[in-house]
Amino acid sequence: DSGVTQTPKHLITATGQRVTLRCSPRSGDLSVYWYQQSLDQGLQFLIQYYNGEERAKGNILERFSAQQFPDLHSELNLSSLELGDSALYFCASSVQIGRGEGPLHFGNGTRLTVT
Amino acid sequence: DQQVKQNSPSLSVQEGRISILNCDYTNSMFDYFLWYKKYPAEGPTFLISISSIKDKNEDGRFTVFLNKSAKHLSLHIVPSQPGDSAVYFCAARGYVSYNTDKLIFGTGTRLQVFP
Protein backbone atom coordinates (compact mmCIF):
# COMPACT_ATOMS: atom_id res chain seq x y z
CA ASP A 1 0.00 0.00 0.00
CA SER A 2 1.60 3.25 -1.19
CA GLY A 3 -0.51 5.42 1.11
CA VAL A 4 -1.90 7.38 -1.86
CA THR A 5 -5.67 7.05 -2.17
CA GLN A 6 -7.57 7.66 -5.37
CA THR A 7 -11.33 7.69 -5.81
CA PRO A 8 -13.30 6.47 -7.60
CA LYS A 9 -11.60 3.34 -8.92
CA HIS A 10 -13.77 3.20 -11.99
CA LEU A 11 -15.80 5.84 -13.76
CA ILE A 12 -18.02 5.40 -16.81
CA THR A 13 -19.52 8.45 -18.39
CA ALA A 14 -20.71 9.81 -21.70
CA THR A 15 -19.06 12.17 -24.14
CA GLY A 16 -19.52 15.82 -23.30
CA GLN A 17 -19.79 15.18 -19.59
CA ARG A 18 -17.59 16.41 -16.75
CA VAL A 19 -15.99 14.31 -14.03
CA THR A 20 -13.84 14.90 -10.96
CA LEU A 21 -11.11 12.55 -9.83
CA ARG A 22 -9.89 12.77 -6.29
CA CYS A 23 -6.53 12.04 -4.71
CA SER A 24 -5.34 11.98 -1.12
CA PRO A 25 -1.53 12.00 -0.88
CA ARG A 26 0.57 10.12 1.62
CA SER A 27 0.68 11.69 5.04
CA GLY A 28 3.37 14.36 5.06
CA ASP A 29 3.75 14.60 1.29
CA LEU A 30 3.39 18.12 -0.02
CA SER A 31 3.62 17.47 -3.77
CA VAL A 32 0.90 15.89 -5.86
CA TYR A 33 1.32 14.82 -9.47
CA TRP A 34 -1.26 13.69 -12.00
CA TYR A 35 -0.48 11.27 -14.82
CA GLN A 36 -2.52 9.81 -17.67
CA GLN A 37 -1.94 6.35 -19.08
CA SER A 38 -3.75 5.56 -22.30
CA LEU A 39 -3.91 2.07 -23.76
CA ASP A 40 -0.41 0.61 -24.23
CA GLN A 41 1.16 3.98 -23.56
CA GLY A 42 3.55 5.18 -20.93
CA LEU A 43 2.51 7.52 -18.18
CA GLN A 44 2.06 11.04 -19.48
CA PHE A 45 2.72 13.81 -17.00
CA LEU A 46 -0.18 16.22 -16.65
CA ILE A 47 0.47 18.56 -13.75
CA GLN A 48 2.25 19.01 -10.42
CA TYR A 49 1.09 20.87 -7.32
CA TYR A 50 3.23 21.72 -4.34
CA ASN A 51 1.56 22.80 -1.11
CA GLY A 52 -1.45 24.18 -2.92
CA GLU A 53 0.38 25.88 -5.76
CA GLU A 54 0.63 24.73 -9.35
CA ARG A 55 4.34 24.16 -10.06
CA ALA A 56 4.78 22.24 -13.30
CA LYS A 57 2.61 21.49 -16.28
CA GLY A 58 2.86 18.80 -18.90
CA ASN A 59 0.66 18.13 -21.90
CA ILE A 60 -2.54 18.84 -20.04
CA LEU A 61 -5.50 19.76 -22.21
CA GLU A 62 -7.33 23.04 -21.63
CA ARG A 63 -10.44 20.98 -20.89
CA PHE A 64 -8.62 19.54 -17.88
CA SER A 65 -7.88 21.39 -14.68
CA ALA A 66 -6.64 20.51 -11.24
CA GLN A 67 -6.25 21.98 -7.82
CA GLN A 68 -4.73 21.12 -4.47
CA PHE A 69 -6.64 22.05 -1.37
CA PRO A 70 -5.34 23.27 2.03
CA ASP A 71 -5.59 19.73 3.41
CA LEU A 72 -3.30 18.73 0.49
CA HIS A 73 -5.78 16.50 -1.28
CA SER A 74 -6.09 17.15 -4.98
CA GLU A 75 -8.80 16.97 -7.61
CA LEU A 76 -8.47 16.57 -11.35
CA ASN A 77 -11.42 17.93 -13.31
CA LEU A 78 -12.04 16.67 -16.83
CA SER A 79 -14.72 18.42 -18.86
CA SER A 80 -16.29 18.13 -22.32
CA LEU A 81 -15.14 14.55 -22.30
CA GLU A 82 -14.20 12.82 -25.54
CA LEU A 83 -13.77 9.15 -26.34
CA GLY A 84 -10.01 9.66 -26.44
CA ASP A 85 -9.99 10.73 -22.81
CA SER A 86 -10.63 7.14 -21.80
CA ALA A 87 -7.54 6.17 -19.82
CA LEU A 88 -6.09 5.37 -16.45
CA TYR A 89 -5.45 8.46 -14.39
CA PHE A 90 -2.83 8.15 -11.68
CA CYS A 91 -2.06 10.43 -8.83
CA ALA A 92 1.31 10.37 -7.13
CA SER A 93 2.79 12.20 -4.19
CA SER A 94 6.20 12.96 -2.79
CA VAL A 95 7.75 14.96 -0.01
CA GLN A 96 9.64 17.05 -2.59
CA ILE A 97 11.65 19.45 -0.52
CA GLY A 98 13.83 21.59 -2.75
CA ARG A 99 15.72 19.39 -5.13
CA GLY A 100 14.82 16.22 -3.30
CA GLU A 101 15.52 12.90 -4.90
CA GLY A 102 12.77 10.92 -3.27
CA PRO A 103 10.58 8.77 -5.49
CA LEU A 104 6.98 9.43 -6.36
CA HIS A 105 4.48 7.13 -4.71
CA PHE A 106 1.50 6.25 -6.87
CA GLY A 107 -2.10 5.46 -6.11
CA ASN A 108 -3.90 2.63 -7.86
CA GLY A 109 -5.47 4.95 -10.37
CA THR A 110 -8.94 5.80 -11.63
CA ARG A 111 -10.03 4.04 -14.78
CA LEU A 112 -12.13 6.43 -16.85
CA THR A 113 -14.25 5.09 -19.67
CA VAL A 114 -16.00 7.58 -21.93
CA THR A 115 -18.78 6.09 -24.07
CA ASP B 1 8.94 13.90 -28.56
CA GLN B 2 9.70 10.81 -26.50
CA GLN B 3 12.49 11.83 -24.16
CA VAL B 4 12.63 8.49 -22.39
CA LYS B 5 12.54 5.37 -24.54
CA GLN B 6 12.16 1.73 -23.76
CA ASN B 7 12.60 0.07 -27.12
CA SER B 8 11.72 -3.45 -26.04
CA PRO B 9 8.00 -3.78 -25.39
CA SER B 10 8.45 -7.24 -23.93
CA LEU B 11 11.05 -9.61 -22.53
CA SER B 12 10.80 -13.26 -21.61
CA VAL B 13 13.32 -14.82 -19.23
CA GLN B 14 13.65 -18.17 -17.52
CA GLU B 15 13.43 -18.30 -13.76
CA GLY B 16 16.86 -18.03 -12.13
CA ARG B 17 18.45 -16.26 -15.07
CA ILE B 18 19.28 -12.58 -15.42
CA SER B 19 16.74 -10.09 -16.73
CA ILE B 20 18.14 -6.96 -18.36
CA LEU B 21 15.79 -4.11 -19.12
CA ASN B 22 17.07 -1.15 -21.09
CA CYS B 23 16.18 2.50 -21.27
CA ASP B 24 17.51 5.40 -23.32
CA TYR B 25 16.99 9.10 -22.81
CA THR B 26 17.66 12.17 -24.88
CA ASN B 27 17.71 15.06 -22.42
CA SER B 28 21.13 15.60 -20.85
CA MET B 29 19.52 17.74 -18.13
CA PHE B 30 17.94 14.71 -16.48
CA ASP B 31 19.69 14.17 -13.18
CA TYR B 32 17.81 11.40 -11.44
CA PHE B 33 16.50 8.14 -12.80
CA LEU B 34 14.08 5.61 -11.41
CA TRP B 35 12.60 2.24 -12.21
CA TYR B 36 9.04 1.36 -11.38
CA LYS B 37 7.25 -1.96 -11.51
CA LYS B 38 3.57 -2.20 -12.32
CA TYR B 39 1.17 -5.07 -11.85
CA PRO B 40 -2.25 -5.06 -13.54
CA ALA B 41 -4.91 -3.03 -11.71
CA GLU B 42 -2.30 -1.42 -9.47
CA GLY B 43 -0.31 1.78 -9.56
CA PRO B 44 3.40 1.81 -10.37
CA THR B 45 5.59 0.80 -7.44
CA PHE B 46 9.00 2.34 -6.93
CA LEU B 47 11.80 -0.17 -7.35
CA ILE B 48 15.20 1.49 -7.45
CA SER B 49 16.77 4.82 -8.40
CA ILE B 50 20.10 6.32 -9.33
CA SER B 51 21.48 9.81 -9.26
CA SER B 52 23.36 11.10 -12.28
CA ILE B 53 26.51 11.40 -10.18
CA LYS B 54 26.66 7.62 -9.84
CA ASP B 55 27.00 4.86 -12.39
CA LYS B 56 25.62 1.98 -10.36
CA ASN B 57 23.16 1.38 -7.57
CA GLU B 58 22.32 -1.98 -6.08
CA ASP B 59 19.46 -3.16 -3.93
CA GLY B 60 19.23 -6.87 -3.35
CA ARG B 61 18.47 -8.62 -6.62
CA PHE B 62 18.10 -5.32 -8.46
CA THR B 63 20.95 -3.26 -9.90
CA VAL B 64 20.64 -0.15 -12.03
CA PHE B 65 23.49 0.97 -14.25
CA LEU B 66 23.79 4.44 -15.71
CA ASN B 67 25.94 5.38 -18.70
CA LYS B 68 25.68 9.14 -18.99
CA SER B 69 27.79 9.45 -22.10
CA ALA B 70 25.51 7.04 -23.91
CA LYS B 71 22.38 8.39 -22.20
CA HIS B 72 21.49 4.84 -21.33
CA LEU B 73 20.42 3.02 -18.22
CA SER B 74 19.63 -0.57 -17.53
CA LEU B 75 18.00 -2.60 -14.80
CA HIS B 76 19.43 -6.01 -13.98
CA ILE B 77 17.40 -8.52 -12.00
CA VAL B 78 19.36 -11.50 -10.73
CA PRO B 79 18.07 -14.10 -10.21
CA SER B 80 14.74 -13.55 -11.92
CA GLN B 81 11.67 -14.93 -10.17
CA PRO B 82 8.13 -15.55 -11.45
CA GLY B 83 6.88 -12.81 -9.11
CA ASP B 84 8.99 -10.34 -11.08
CA SER B 85 6.63 -10.71 -14.03
CA ALA B 86 5.21 -7.22 -14.49
CA VAL B 87 5.57 -4.11 -16.61
CA TYR B 88 8.71 -2.12 -15.82
CA PHE B 89 8.85 1.61 -16.42
CA CYS B 90 11.97 3.68 -16.64
CA ALA B 91 11.59 7.30 -15.53
CA ALA B 92 13.78 10.38 -15.54
CA ARG B 93 13.43 13.46 -13.41
CA GLY B 94 13.61 16.81 -15.10
CA TYR B 95 14.32 19.32 -12.40
CA VAL B 96 12.65 22.61 -13.23
CA SER B 97 13.17 24.79 -10.16
CA TYR B 98 12.92 24.66 -6.37
CA ASN B 99 10.04 22.37 -5.41
CA THR B 100 9.18 21.97 -9.07
CA ASP B 101 9.91 18.97 -11.18
CA LYS B 102 8.37 16.31 -13.34
CA LEU B 103 9.02 12.67 -13.88
CA ILE B 104 9.12 11.57 -17.52
CA PHE B 105 8.26 7.93 -18.11
CA GLY B 106 9.11 5.49 -20.85
CA THR B 107 6.44 3.31 -22.42
CA GLY B 108 7.35 0.26 -20.37
CA THR B 109 8.72 -3.24 -20.91
CA ARG B 110 6.59 -6.25 -20.06
CA LEU B 111 8.77 -8.84 -18.33
CA GLN B 112 7.63 -12.41 -18.16
CA VAL B 113 9.61 -14.86 -16.04
CA PHE B 114 8.76 -18.47 -16.79
CA PRO B 115 9.67 -21.60 -14.78
Short mmCIF file of N, CA and C in Angstrom, two decimals, chain A:
data_model
loop_
_atom_site.label_atom_id
_atom_site.label_comp_id
_atom_site.label_asym_id
_atom_site.label_seq_id
_atom_site.Cartn_x
_atom_site.Cartn_y
_atom_site.Cartn_z
N ASP A 1 0.85 -1.20 0.00
CA ASP A 1 0.00 0.00 0.00
C ASP A 1 0.89 1.25 0.00
N SER A 2 0.74 2.07 -1.06
CA SER A 2 1.60 3.25 -1.19
C SER A 2 1.20 4.37 -0.25
N GLY A 3 -0.03 4.34 0.27
CA GLY A 3 -0.51 5.42 1.11
C GLY A 3 -1.22 6.51 0.32
N VAL A 4 -1.20 6.42 -1.01
CA VAL A 4 -1.90 7.38 -1.86
C VAL A 4 -3.26 6.79 -2.21
N THR A 5 -4.31 7.54 -1.95
CA THR A 5 -5.67 7.05 -2.17
C THR A 5 -6.34 7.80 -3.31
N GLN A 6 -6.86 7.05 -4.26
CA GLN A 6 -7.57 7.66 -5.37
C GLN A 6 -8.99 7.15 -5.41
N THR A 7 -9.93 8.07 -5.64
CA THR A 7 -11.33 7.69 -5.81
C THR A 7 -11.93 8.46 -6.97
N PRO A 8 -12.89 7.87 -7.69
CA PRO A 8 -13.30 6.47 -7.60
C PRO A 8 -12.31 5.56 -8.32
N LYS A 9 -12.48 4.27 -8.21
CA LYS A 9 -11.60 3.34 -8.92
C LYS A 9 -11.98 3.24 -10.39
N HIS A 10 -13.27 3.29 -10.62
CA HIS A 10 -13.77 3.20 -11.99
C HIS A 10 -14.81 4.29 -12.20
N LEU A 11 -14.85 4.79 -13.42
CA LEU A 11 -15.80 5.84 -13.76
C LEU A 11 -16.20 5.64 -15.22
N ILE A 12 -17.51 5.52 -15.45
CA ILE A 12 -18.02 5.40 -16.81
C ILE A 12 -18.95 6.56 -17.04
N THR A 13 -18.70 7.28 -18.12
CA THR A 13 -19.52 8.45 -18.39
C THR A 13 -19.64 8.65 -19.90
N ALA A 14 -20.45 9.60 -20.28
CA ALA A 14 -20.71 9.81 -21.70
C ALA A 14 -19.90 11.00 -22.23
N THR A 15 -19.76 11.04 -23.53
CA THR A 15 -19.06 12.17 -24.14
C THR A 15 -19.78 13.47 -23.80
N GLY A 16 -18.98 14.51 -23.63
CA GLY A 16 -19.52 15.82 -23.30
C GLY A 16 -19.70 16.07 -21.82
N GLN A 17 -19.58 15.03 -21.03
CA GLN A 17 -19.79 15.18 -19.59
C GLN A 17 -18.53 15.69 -18.89
N ARG A 18 -18.69 15.94 -17.59
CA ARG A 18 -17.59 16.41 -16.75
C ARG A 18 -17.46 15.49 -15.56
N VAL A 19 -16.22 15.17 -15.19
CA VAL A 19 -15.99 14.31 -14.03
C VAL A 19 -14.89 14.91 -13.16
N THR A 20 -14.87 14.48 -11.91
CA THR A 20 -13.84 14.90 -10.96
C THR A 20 -13.21 13.68 -10.34
N LEU A 21 -11.88 13.62 -10.44
CA LEU A 21 -11.11 12.55 -9.83
C LEU A 21 -10.43 13.11 -8.59
N ARG A 22 -10.40 12.28 -7.56
CA ARG A 22 -9.89 12.77 -6.29
C ARG A 22 -8.66 11.98 -5.85
N CYS A 23 -7.75 12.68 -5.17
CA CYS A 23 -6.53 12.04 -4.71
C CYS A 23 -6.17 12.54 -3.33
N SER A 24 -5.88 11.63 -2.42
CA SER A 24 -5.34 11.98 -1.12
C SER A 24 -3.89 11.51 -1.06
N PRO A 25 -2.94 12.41 -0.88
CA PRO A 25 -1.53 12.00 -0.88
C PRO A 25 -1.16 11.28 0.40
N ARG A 26 0.04 10.73 0.41
CA ARG A 26 0.57 10.12 1.62
C ARG A 26 0.69 11.18 2.71
N SER A 27 0.55 10.77 3.92
CA SER A 27 0.68 11.69 5.04
C SER A 27 2.06 12.34 5.01
N GLY A 28 2.10 13.65 5.05
CA GLY A 28 3.37 14.36 5.06
C GLY A 28 3.87 14.78 3.70
N ASP A 29 3.31 14.22 2.64
CA ASP A 29 3.75 14.60 1.29
C ASP A 29 3.09 15.90 0.87
N LEU A 30 3.90 16.80 0.35
CA LEU A 30 3.39 18.12 -0.02
C LEU A 30 3.13 18.24 -1.53
N SER A 31 3.78 17.39 -2.31
CA SER A 31 3.62 17.47 -3.77
C SER A 31 2.66 16.41 -4.27
N VAL A 32 1.83 16.81 -5.20
CA VAL A 32 0.90 15.89 -5.86
C VAL A 32 1.11 16.02 -7.36
N TYR A 33 1.13 14.88 -8.03
CA TYR A 33 1.32 14.82 -9.47
C TYR A 33 0.16 14.04 -10.08
N TRP A 34 -0.24 14.44 -11.26
CA TRP A 34 -1.26 13.69 -12.00
C TRP A 34 -0.66 13.18 -13.31
N TYR A 35 -0.96 11.92 -13.60
CA TYR A 35 -0.48 11.27 -14.82
C TYR A 35 -1.66 10.60 -15.53
N GLN A 36 -1.53 10.50 -16.85
CA GLN A 36 -2.52 9.81 -17.67
C GLN A 36 -1.84 8.65 -18.38
N GLN A 37 -2.46 7.49 -18.33
CA GLN A 37 -1.94 6.35 -19.08
C GLN A 37 -3.03 5.84 -20.01
N SER A 38 -2.83 6.09 -21.30
CA SER A 38 -3.75 5.56 -22.30
C SER A 38 -3.32 4.16 -22.67
N LEU A 39 -4.15 3.47 -23.44
CA LEU A 39 -3.91 2.07 -23.76
C LEU A 39 -2.51 1.88 -24.35
N ASP A 40 -1.74 0.97 -23.73
CA ASP A 40 -0.41 0.61 -24.23
C ASP A 40 0.55 1.79 -24.33
N GLN A 41 0.27 2.83 -23.57
CA GLN A 41 1.16 3.98 -23.56
C GLN A 41 1.85 4.09 -22.21
N GLY A 42 2.89 4.87 -22.19
CA GLY A 42 3.55 5.18 -20.93
C GLY A 42 2.72 6.16 -20.14
N LEU A 43 3.22 6.56 -19.01
CA LEU A 43 2.51 7.52 -18.18
C LEU A 43 2.87 8.93 -18.65
N GLN A 44 1.85 9.68 -19.01
CA GLN A 44 2.06 11.04 -19.48
C GLN A 44 1.82 12.02 -18.33
N PHE A 45 2.82 12.84 -18.08
CA PHE A 45 2.72 13.81 -17.00
C PHE A 45 1.71 14.90 -17.35
N LEU A 46 0.83 15.17 -16.42
CA LEU A 46 -0.18 16.22 -16.65
C LEU A 46 0.16 17.49 -15.88
N ILE A 47 0.31 17.36 -14.55
CA ILE A 47 0.47 18.56 -13.75
C ILE A 47 1.02 18.22 -12.37
N GLN A 48 1.75 19.17 -11.78
CA GLN A 48 2.25 19.01 -10.42
C GLN A 48 1.78 20.17 -9.55
N TYR A 49 1.39 19.86 -8.32
CA TYR A 49 1.09 20.87 -7.32
C TYR A 49 2.01 20.67 -6.13
N TYR A 50 2.43 21.77 -5.55
CA TYR A 50 3.23 21.72 -4.34
C TYR A 50 2.58 22.63 -3.31
N ASN A 51 2.14 22.04 -2.23
CA ASN A 51 1.56 22.80 -1.11
C ASN A 51 0.50 23.80 -1.57
N GLY A 52 -0.34 23.36 -2.47
CA GLY A 52 -1.45 24.18 -2.92
C GLY A 52 -1.20 25.00 -4.17
N GLU A 53 0.05 25.05 -4.60
CA GLU A 53 0.38 25.88 -5.76
C GLU A 53 0.71 25.01 -6.97
N GLU A 54 0.23 25.41 -8.13
CA GLU A 54 0.63 24.73 -9.35
C GLU A 54 2.10 25.01 -9.62
N ARG A 55 2.90 23.97 -9.89
CA ARG A 55 4.34 24.16 -10.06
C ARG A 55 4.86 23.72 -11.42
N ALA A 56 4.30 22.70 -11.99
CA ALA A 56 4.78 22.24 -13.30
C ALA A 56 3.61 21.70 -14.09
N LYS A 57 3.67 21.95 -15.40
CA LYS A 57 2.61 21.49 -16.28
C LYS A 57 3.19 20.65 -17.40
N GLY A 58 2.48 19.60 -17.75
CA GLY A 58 2.86 18.80 -18.90
C GLY A 58 1.88 19.05 -20.02
N ASN A 59 1.58 18.00 -20.76
CA ASN A 59 0.66 18.13 -21.90
C ASN A 59 -0.79 18.03 -21.46
N ILE A 60 -1.18 18.89 -20.56
CA ILE A 60 -2.54 18.84 -20.04
C ILE A 60 -3.45 19.68 -20.93
N LEU A 61 -4.57 19.08 -21.33
CA LEU A 61 -5.50 19.76 -22.21
C LEU A 61 -6.18 20.91 -21.47
N GLU A 62 -6.64 21.89 -22.24
CA GLU A 62 -7.33 23.04 -21.63
C GLU A 62 -8.65 22.61 -21.00
N ARG A 63 -9.20 21.50 -21.47
CA ARG A 63 -10.44 20.98 -20.89
C ARG A 63 -10.21 20.35 -19.52
N PHE A 64 -8.96 20.15 -19.16
CA PHE A 64 -8.62 19.54 -17.88
C PHE A 64 -8.10 20.63 -16.94
N SER A 65 -8.42 20.48 -15.68
CA SER A 65 -7.88 21.39 -14.68
C SER A 65 -7.70 20.63 -13.38
N ALA A 66 -6.89 21.17 -12.52
CA ALA A 66 -6.64 20.51 -11.24
C ALA A 66 -6.47 21.56 -10.17
N GLN A 67 -6.56 21.11 -8.93
CA GLN A 67 -6.25 21.98 -7.82
C GLN A 67 -5.84 21.13 -6.63
N GLN A 68 -5.11 21.76 -5.72
CA GLN A 68 -4.73 21.12 -4.47
C GLN A 68 -5.25 21.98 -3.34
N PHE A 69 -5.94 21.35 -2.43
CA PHE A 69 -6.64 22.05 -1.37
C PHE A 69 -5.74 22.21 -0.12
N PRO A 70 -6.15 23.06 0.83
CA PRO A 70 -5.34 23.27 2.03
C PRO A 70 -5.01 21.99 2.79
N ASP A 71 -5.90 20.99 2.72
CA ASP A 71 -5.59 19.73 3.41
C ASP A 71 -4.71 18.83 2.56
N LEU A 72 -4.25 19.34 1.43
CA LEU A 72 -3.30 18.73 0.49
C LEU A 72 -3.93 17.69 -0.44
N HIS A 73 -5.21 17.39 -0.29
CA HIS A 73 -5.78 16.50 -1.28
C HIS A 73 -5.94 17.26 -2.59
N SER A 74 -6.04 16.51 -3.67
CA SER A 74 -6.09 17.15 -4.98
C SER A 74 -7.25 16.59 -5.79
N GLU A 75 -7.74 17.39 -6.69
CA GLU A 75 -8.80 16.97 -7.61
C GLU A 75 -8.41 17.30 -9.04
N LEU A 76 -8.70 16.37 -9.92
CA LEU A 76 -8.47 16.57 -11.35
C LEU A 76 -9.84 16.63 -12.02
N ASN A 77 -10.13 17.73 -12.65
CA ASN A 77 -11.42 17.93 -13.31
C ASN A 77 -11.27 17.78 -14.82
N LEU A 78 -12.08 16.92 -15.39
CA LEU A 78 -12.04 16.67 -16.83
C LEU A 78 -13.40 17.05 -17.39
N SER A 79 -13.44 17.95 -18.34
CA SER A 79 -14.72 18.42 -18.86
C SER A 79 -14.81 18.19 -20.37
N SER A 80 -16.02 18.34 -20.88
CA SER A 80 -16.29 18.13 -22.32
C SER A 80 -15.61 16.86 -22.80
N LEU A 81 -15.87 15.79 -22.08
CA LEU A 81 -15.14 14.55 -22.30
C LEU A 81 -15.33 14.01 -23.71
N GLU A 82 -14.22 13.45 -24.22
CA GLU A 82 -14.20 12.82 -25.54
C GLU A 82 -13.81 11.36 -25.37
N LEU A 83 -14.09 10.57 -26.42
CA LEU A 83 -13.77 9.15 -26.34
C LEU A 83 -12.28 8.93 -26.04
N GLY A 84 -11.45 9.79 -26.61
CA GLY A 84 -10.01 9.66 -26.44
C GLY A 84 -9.51 9.96 -25.04
N ASP A 85 -10.39 10.47 -24.19
CA ASP A 85 -9.99 10.73 -22.81
C ASP A 85 -10.05 9.47 -21.95
N SER A 86 -10.58 8.41 -22.52
CA SER A 86 -10.63 7.14 -21.80
C SER A 86 -9.20 6.70 -21.49
N ALA A 87 -8.91 6.49 -20.24
CA ALA A 87 -7.54 6.17 -19.82
C ALA A 87 -7.53 5.87 -18.33
N LEU A 88 -6.35 5.47 -17.88
CA LEU A 88 -6.09 5.37 -16.45
C LEU A 88 -5.49 6.68 -16.00
N TYR A 89 -6.00 7.22 -14.93
CA TYR A 89 -5.45 8.46 -14.39
C TYR A 89 -4.84 8.16 -13.02
N PHE A 90 -3.54 8.43 -12.92
CA PHE A 90 -2.83 8.15 -11.68
C PHE A 90 -2.47 9.45 -10.97
N CYS A 91 -2.55 9.37 -9.69
CA CYS A 91 -2.06 10.43 -8.83
C CYS A 91 -0.84 9.89 -8.11
N ALA A 92 0.13 10.75 -7.88
CA ALA A 92 1.31 10.37 -7.13
C ALA A 92 1.65 11.49 -6.17
N SER A 93 2.37 11.15 -5.12
CA SER A 93 2.79 12.20 -4.19
C SER A 93 4.24 11.99 -3.78
N SER A 94 4.85 13.04 -3.32
CA SER A 94 6.20 12.96 -2.79
C SER A 94 6.40 14.07 -1.78
N VAL A 95 7.43 13.92 -0.99
CA VAL A 95 7.75 14.96 -0.01
C VAL A 95 8.23 16.20 -0.74
N GLN A 96 9.12 16.01 -1.69
CA GLN A 96 9.64 17.05 -2.59
C GLN A 96 10.02 18.33 -1.85
N ILE A 97 11.14 18.25 -1.16
CA ILE A 97 11.65 19.45 -0.52
C ILE A 97 12.84 19.92 -1.34
N GLY A 98 12.73 21.07 -1.94
CA GLY A 98 13.83 21.59 -2.75
C GLY A 98 14.10 20.71 -3.94
N ARG A 99 15.33 20.23 -4.02
CA ARG A 99 15.72 19.39 -5.13
C ARG A 99 15.82 17.95 -4.65
N GLY A 100 14.81 17.56 -3.88
CA GLY A 100 14.82 16.22 -3.30
C GLY A 100 14.84 15.13 -4.32
N GLU A 101 15.41 14.02 -3.97
CA GLU A 101 15.52 12.90 -4.90
C GLU A 101 14.67 11.73 -4.44
N GLY A 102 13.65 12.00 -3.66
CA GLY A 102 12.77 10.92 -3.27
C GLY A 102 11.89 10.50 -4.42
N PRO A 103 11.44 9.23 -4.41
CA PRO A 103 10.58 8.77 -5.49
C PRO A 103 9.16 9.29 -5.34
N LEU A 104 8.41 9.18 -6.41
CA LEU A 104 6.98 9.43 -6.36
C LEU A 104 6.29 8.14 -5.94
N HIS A 105 5.26 8.28 -5.14
CA HIS A 105 4.48 7.13 -4.71
C HIS A 105 3.10 7.24 -5.35
N PHE A 106 2.71 6.21 -6.06
CA PHE A 106 1.50 6.25 -6.87
C PHE A 106 0.31 5.58 -6.19
N GLY A 107 -0.86 6.14 -6.46
CA GLY A 107 -2.10 5.46 -6.11
C GLY A 107 -2.42 4.40 -7.14
N ASN A 108 -3.53 3.70 -6.94
CA ASN A 108 -3.90 2.63 -7.86
C ASN A 108 -4.68 3.10 -9.07
N GLY A 109 -4.90 4.39 -9.16
CA GLY A 109 -5.47 4.95 -10.37
C GLY A 109 -6.99 4.94 -10.41
N THR A 110 -7.51 5.77 -11.29
CA THR A 110 -8.94 5.80 -11.63
C THR A 110 -9.04 5.45 -13.10
N ARG A 111 -9.82 4.41 -13.38
CA ARG A 111 -10.03 4.04 -14.78
C ARG A 111 -11.25 4.76 -15.31
N LEU A 112 -11.04 5.66 -16.26
CA LEU A 112 -12.13 6.43 -16.85
C LEU A 112 -12.49 5.85 -18.21
N THR A 113 -13.75 5.57 -18.39
CA THR A 113 -14.25 5.09 -19.67
C THR A 113 -15.30 6.09 -20.16
N VAL A 114 -15.06 6.65 -21.33
CA VAL A 114 -16.00 7.58 -21.93
C VAL A 114 -16.70 6.87 -23.08
N THR A 115 -18.03 6.84 -23.04
CA THR A 115 -18.78 6.09 -24.07
C THR A 115 -19.57 7.03 -24.96
#
